[in-house]
mmCIF file of C-alpha atoms in Angstrom:
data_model
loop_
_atom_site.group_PDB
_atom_site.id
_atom_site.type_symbol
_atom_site.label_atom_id
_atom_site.label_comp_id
_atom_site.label_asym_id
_atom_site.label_seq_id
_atom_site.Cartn_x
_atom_site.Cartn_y
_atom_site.Cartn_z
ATOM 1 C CA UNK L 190 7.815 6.997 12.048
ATOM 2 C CA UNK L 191 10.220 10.033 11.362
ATOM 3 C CA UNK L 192 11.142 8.479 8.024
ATOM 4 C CA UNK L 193 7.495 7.857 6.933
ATOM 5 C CA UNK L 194 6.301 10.597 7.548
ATOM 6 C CA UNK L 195 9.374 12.356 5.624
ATOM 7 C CA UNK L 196 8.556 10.309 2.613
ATOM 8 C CA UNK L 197 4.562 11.628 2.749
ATOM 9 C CA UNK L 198 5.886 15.116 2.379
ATOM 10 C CA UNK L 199 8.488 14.595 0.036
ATOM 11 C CA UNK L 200 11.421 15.085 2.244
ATOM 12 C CA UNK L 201 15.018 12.966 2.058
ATOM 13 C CA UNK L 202 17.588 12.933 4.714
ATOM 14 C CA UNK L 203 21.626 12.598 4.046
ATOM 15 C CA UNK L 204 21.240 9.850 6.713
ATOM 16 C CA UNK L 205 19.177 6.756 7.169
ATOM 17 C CA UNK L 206 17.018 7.269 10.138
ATOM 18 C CA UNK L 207 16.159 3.840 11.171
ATOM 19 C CA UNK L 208 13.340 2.488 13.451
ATOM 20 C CA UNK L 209 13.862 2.487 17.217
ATOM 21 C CA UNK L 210 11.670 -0.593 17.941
ATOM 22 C CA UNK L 211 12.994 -3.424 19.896
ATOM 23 C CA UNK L 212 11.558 -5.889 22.582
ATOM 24 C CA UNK L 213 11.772 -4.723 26.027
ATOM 25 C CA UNK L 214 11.571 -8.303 27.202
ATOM 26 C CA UNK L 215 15.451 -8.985 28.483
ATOM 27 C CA UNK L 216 15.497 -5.687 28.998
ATOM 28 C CA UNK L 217 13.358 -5.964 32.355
ATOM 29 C CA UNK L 218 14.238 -9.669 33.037
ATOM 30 C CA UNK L 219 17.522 -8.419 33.427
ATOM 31 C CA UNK L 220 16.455 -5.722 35.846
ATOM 32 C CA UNK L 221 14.323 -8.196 37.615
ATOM 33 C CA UNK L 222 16.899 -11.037 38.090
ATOM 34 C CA UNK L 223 19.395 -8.564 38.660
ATOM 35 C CA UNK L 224 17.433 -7.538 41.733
ATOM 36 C CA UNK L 225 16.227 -4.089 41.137
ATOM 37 C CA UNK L 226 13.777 -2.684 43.104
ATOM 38 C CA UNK L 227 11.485 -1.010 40.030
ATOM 39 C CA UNK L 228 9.057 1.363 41.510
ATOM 40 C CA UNK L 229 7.599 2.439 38.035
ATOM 41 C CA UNK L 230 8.403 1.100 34.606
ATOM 42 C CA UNK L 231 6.200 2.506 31.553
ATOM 43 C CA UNK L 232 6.792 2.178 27.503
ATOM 44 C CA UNK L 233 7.254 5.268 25.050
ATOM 45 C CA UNK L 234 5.157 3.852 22.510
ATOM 46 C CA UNK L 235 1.961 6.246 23.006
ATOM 47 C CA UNK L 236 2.605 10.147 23.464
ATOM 48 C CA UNK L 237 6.457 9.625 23.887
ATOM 49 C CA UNK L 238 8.590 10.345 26.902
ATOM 50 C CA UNK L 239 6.479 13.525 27.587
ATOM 51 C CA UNK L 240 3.346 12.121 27.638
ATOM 52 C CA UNK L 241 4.101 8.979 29.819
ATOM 53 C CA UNK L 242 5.951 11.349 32.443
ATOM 54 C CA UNK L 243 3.187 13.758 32.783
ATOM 55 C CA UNK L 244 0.621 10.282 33.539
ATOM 56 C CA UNK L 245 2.819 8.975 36.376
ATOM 57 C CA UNK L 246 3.435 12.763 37.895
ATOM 58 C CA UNK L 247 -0.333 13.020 37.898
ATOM 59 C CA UNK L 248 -0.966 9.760 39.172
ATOM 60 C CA UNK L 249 1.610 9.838 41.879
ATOM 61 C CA UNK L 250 1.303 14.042 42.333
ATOM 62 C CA UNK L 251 5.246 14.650 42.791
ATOM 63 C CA UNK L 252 7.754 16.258 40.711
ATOM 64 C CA UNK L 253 9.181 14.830 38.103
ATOM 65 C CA UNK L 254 12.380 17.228 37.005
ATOM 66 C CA UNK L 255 14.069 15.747 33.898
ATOM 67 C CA UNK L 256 17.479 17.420 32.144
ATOM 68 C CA UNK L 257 16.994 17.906 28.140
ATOM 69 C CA UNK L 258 20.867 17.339 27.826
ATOM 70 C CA UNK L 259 20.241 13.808 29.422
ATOM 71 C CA UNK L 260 17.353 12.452 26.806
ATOM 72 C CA UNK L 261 19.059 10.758 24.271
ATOM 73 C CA UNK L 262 17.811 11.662 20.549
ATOM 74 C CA UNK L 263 19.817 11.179 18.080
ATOM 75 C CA UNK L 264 21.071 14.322 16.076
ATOM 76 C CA UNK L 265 19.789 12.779 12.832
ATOM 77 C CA UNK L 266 16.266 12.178 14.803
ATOM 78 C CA UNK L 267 16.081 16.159 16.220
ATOM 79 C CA UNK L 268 16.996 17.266 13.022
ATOM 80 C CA UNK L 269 14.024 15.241 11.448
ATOM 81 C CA UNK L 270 11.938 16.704 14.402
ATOM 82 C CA UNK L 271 12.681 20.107 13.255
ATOM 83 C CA UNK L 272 12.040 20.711 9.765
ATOM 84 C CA UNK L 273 8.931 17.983 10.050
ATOM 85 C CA UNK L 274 7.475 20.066 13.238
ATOM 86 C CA UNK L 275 7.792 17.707 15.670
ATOM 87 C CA UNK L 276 8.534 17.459 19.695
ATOM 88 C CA UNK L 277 10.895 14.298 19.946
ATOM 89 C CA UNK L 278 9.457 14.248 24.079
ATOM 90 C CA UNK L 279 6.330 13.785 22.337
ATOM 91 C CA UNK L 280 6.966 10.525 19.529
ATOM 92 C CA UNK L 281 6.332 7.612 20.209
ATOM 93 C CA UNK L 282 9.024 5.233 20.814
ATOM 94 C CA UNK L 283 8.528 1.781 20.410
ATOM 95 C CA UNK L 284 11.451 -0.459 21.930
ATOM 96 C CA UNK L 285 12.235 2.301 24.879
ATOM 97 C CA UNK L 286 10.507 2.970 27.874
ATOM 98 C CA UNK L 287 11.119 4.889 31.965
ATOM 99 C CA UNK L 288 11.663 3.350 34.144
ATOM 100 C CA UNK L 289 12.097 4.757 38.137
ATOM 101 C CA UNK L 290 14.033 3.035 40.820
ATOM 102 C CA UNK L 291 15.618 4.197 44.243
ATOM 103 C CA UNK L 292 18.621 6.421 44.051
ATOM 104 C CA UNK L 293 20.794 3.468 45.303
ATOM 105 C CA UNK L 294 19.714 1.206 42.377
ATOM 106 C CA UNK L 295 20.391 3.810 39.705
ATOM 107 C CA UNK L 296 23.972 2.702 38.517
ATOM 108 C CA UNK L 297 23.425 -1.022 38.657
ATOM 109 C CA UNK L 298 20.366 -0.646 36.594
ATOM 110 C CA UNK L 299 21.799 1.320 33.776
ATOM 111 C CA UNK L 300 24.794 -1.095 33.600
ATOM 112 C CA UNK L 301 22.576 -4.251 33.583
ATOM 113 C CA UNK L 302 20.409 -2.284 30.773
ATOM 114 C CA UNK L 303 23.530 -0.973 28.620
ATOM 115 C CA UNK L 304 24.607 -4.999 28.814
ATOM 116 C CA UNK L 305 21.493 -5.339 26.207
ATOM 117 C CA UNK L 306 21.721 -5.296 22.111
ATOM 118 C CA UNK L 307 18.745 -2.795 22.553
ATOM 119 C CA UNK L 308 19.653 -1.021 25.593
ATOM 120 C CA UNK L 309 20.679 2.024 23.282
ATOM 121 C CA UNK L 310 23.192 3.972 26.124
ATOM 122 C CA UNK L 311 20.667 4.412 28.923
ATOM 123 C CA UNK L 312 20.957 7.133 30.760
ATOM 124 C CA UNK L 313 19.306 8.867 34.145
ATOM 125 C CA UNK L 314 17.227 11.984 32.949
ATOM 126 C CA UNK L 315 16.043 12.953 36.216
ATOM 127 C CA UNK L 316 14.436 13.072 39.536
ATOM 128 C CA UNK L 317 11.474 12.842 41.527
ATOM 129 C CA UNK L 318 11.155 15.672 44.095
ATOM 130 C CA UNK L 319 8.218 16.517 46.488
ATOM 131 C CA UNK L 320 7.613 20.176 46.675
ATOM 132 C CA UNK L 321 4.991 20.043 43.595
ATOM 133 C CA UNK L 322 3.106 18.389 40.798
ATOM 134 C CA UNK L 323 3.912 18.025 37.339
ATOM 135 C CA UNK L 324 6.985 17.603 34.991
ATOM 136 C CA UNK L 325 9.647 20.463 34.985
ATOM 137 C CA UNK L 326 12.515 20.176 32.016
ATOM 138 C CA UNK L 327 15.567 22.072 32.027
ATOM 139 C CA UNK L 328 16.837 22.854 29.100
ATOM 140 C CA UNK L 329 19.829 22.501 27.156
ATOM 141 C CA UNK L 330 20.552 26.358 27.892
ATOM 142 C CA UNK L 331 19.560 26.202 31.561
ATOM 143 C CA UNK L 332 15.866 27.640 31.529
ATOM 144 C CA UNK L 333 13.373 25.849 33.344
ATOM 145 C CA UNK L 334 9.772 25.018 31.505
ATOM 146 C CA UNK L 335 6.887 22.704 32.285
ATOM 147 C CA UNK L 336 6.206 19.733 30.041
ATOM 148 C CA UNK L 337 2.216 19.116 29.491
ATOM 149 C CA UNK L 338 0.431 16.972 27.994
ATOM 150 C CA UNK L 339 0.595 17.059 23.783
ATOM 151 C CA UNK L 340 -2.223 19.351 22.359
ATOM 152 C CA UNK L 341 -2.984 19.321 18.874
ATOM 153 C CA UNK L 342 -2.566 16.522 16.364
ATOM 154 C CA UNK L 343 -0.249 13.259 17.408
ATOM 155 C CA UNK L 344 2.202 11.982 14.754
ATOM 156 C CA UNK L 345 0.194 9.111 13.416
ATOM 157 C CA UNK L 346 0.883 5.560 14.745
ATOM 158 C CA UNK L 347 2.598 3.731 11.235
ATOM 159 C CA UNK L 348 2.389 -0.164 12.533
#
């Protein structure tokens, strides 16, 4: 999508940046047969990792607190993101997706997903807490800020 949409306005990058979709599939088979206990699973393909957090916090009204330092993008991808505009919470990511387990199913889950071609280093982002509602991100430089849903216009979906 970042690429397209770089190529509209005229824009080349030093580096390729190349598509992030992939079948999810194995991916949850092998979370399945490997017996993890998956309270909530949802796909990044519509309004990103933002947009699908702020859904389940509102639908299951706890806290969701995430660490920015913890959300793999790609420097090539934020780079893109920045001189296009763009929120990297808020792309869509086709071939990634959240996924929330118990605390004692965390570590077997990311090694049974990093086992996967498209597993692309998973990595825990976060927790759910109970004192409120709503999606809290702490930034790379420690300050604390709610994530809401995207206003304005959504980067366009390409395929």
């Amino acid at each position: 999508g970042i690429a397209i949409m770089a190529a509209r306005e005229g824009l080349e990058f030093e580096t390729a940046i190349e598509s992030d979709c992939a079948p999810l599939a194995a991916m949850v088979r092998s979370l399945i047969d490997g017996g993890i206990d998956i309270h909530c699973m949802r796909d990044l393909t519509r309004g990103g990792l933002a947009s699908a957090l702020v859904e389940i916090t509102e639908a299951c009204g706890k806290a969701i607190n995430i660490e920015e330092s913890k959300i793999g993008v790609r420097e090539d991808v934020r780079g893109a993101c920045e001189i296009l505009g763009f929120d990297p919470m808020y792309l869509a990511n086709e071939g990634r997706f959240v996924l929330f387990v118990p605390e004692q199913d965390v570590e077997q889950a990311l090694g049974l997903l990093s086992l996967n071609d498209h597993g692309a280093e998973p990595s825990r982002i976060g927790s759910v807490g109970s004192e409120m509602s709503g999606v809290i991100l702490k930034s790379i430089i420690g300050a604390n800020r709610i994530v809401d849903m995207f206003t304005g216009e959504q980067l366009p979906r390409i395929c």
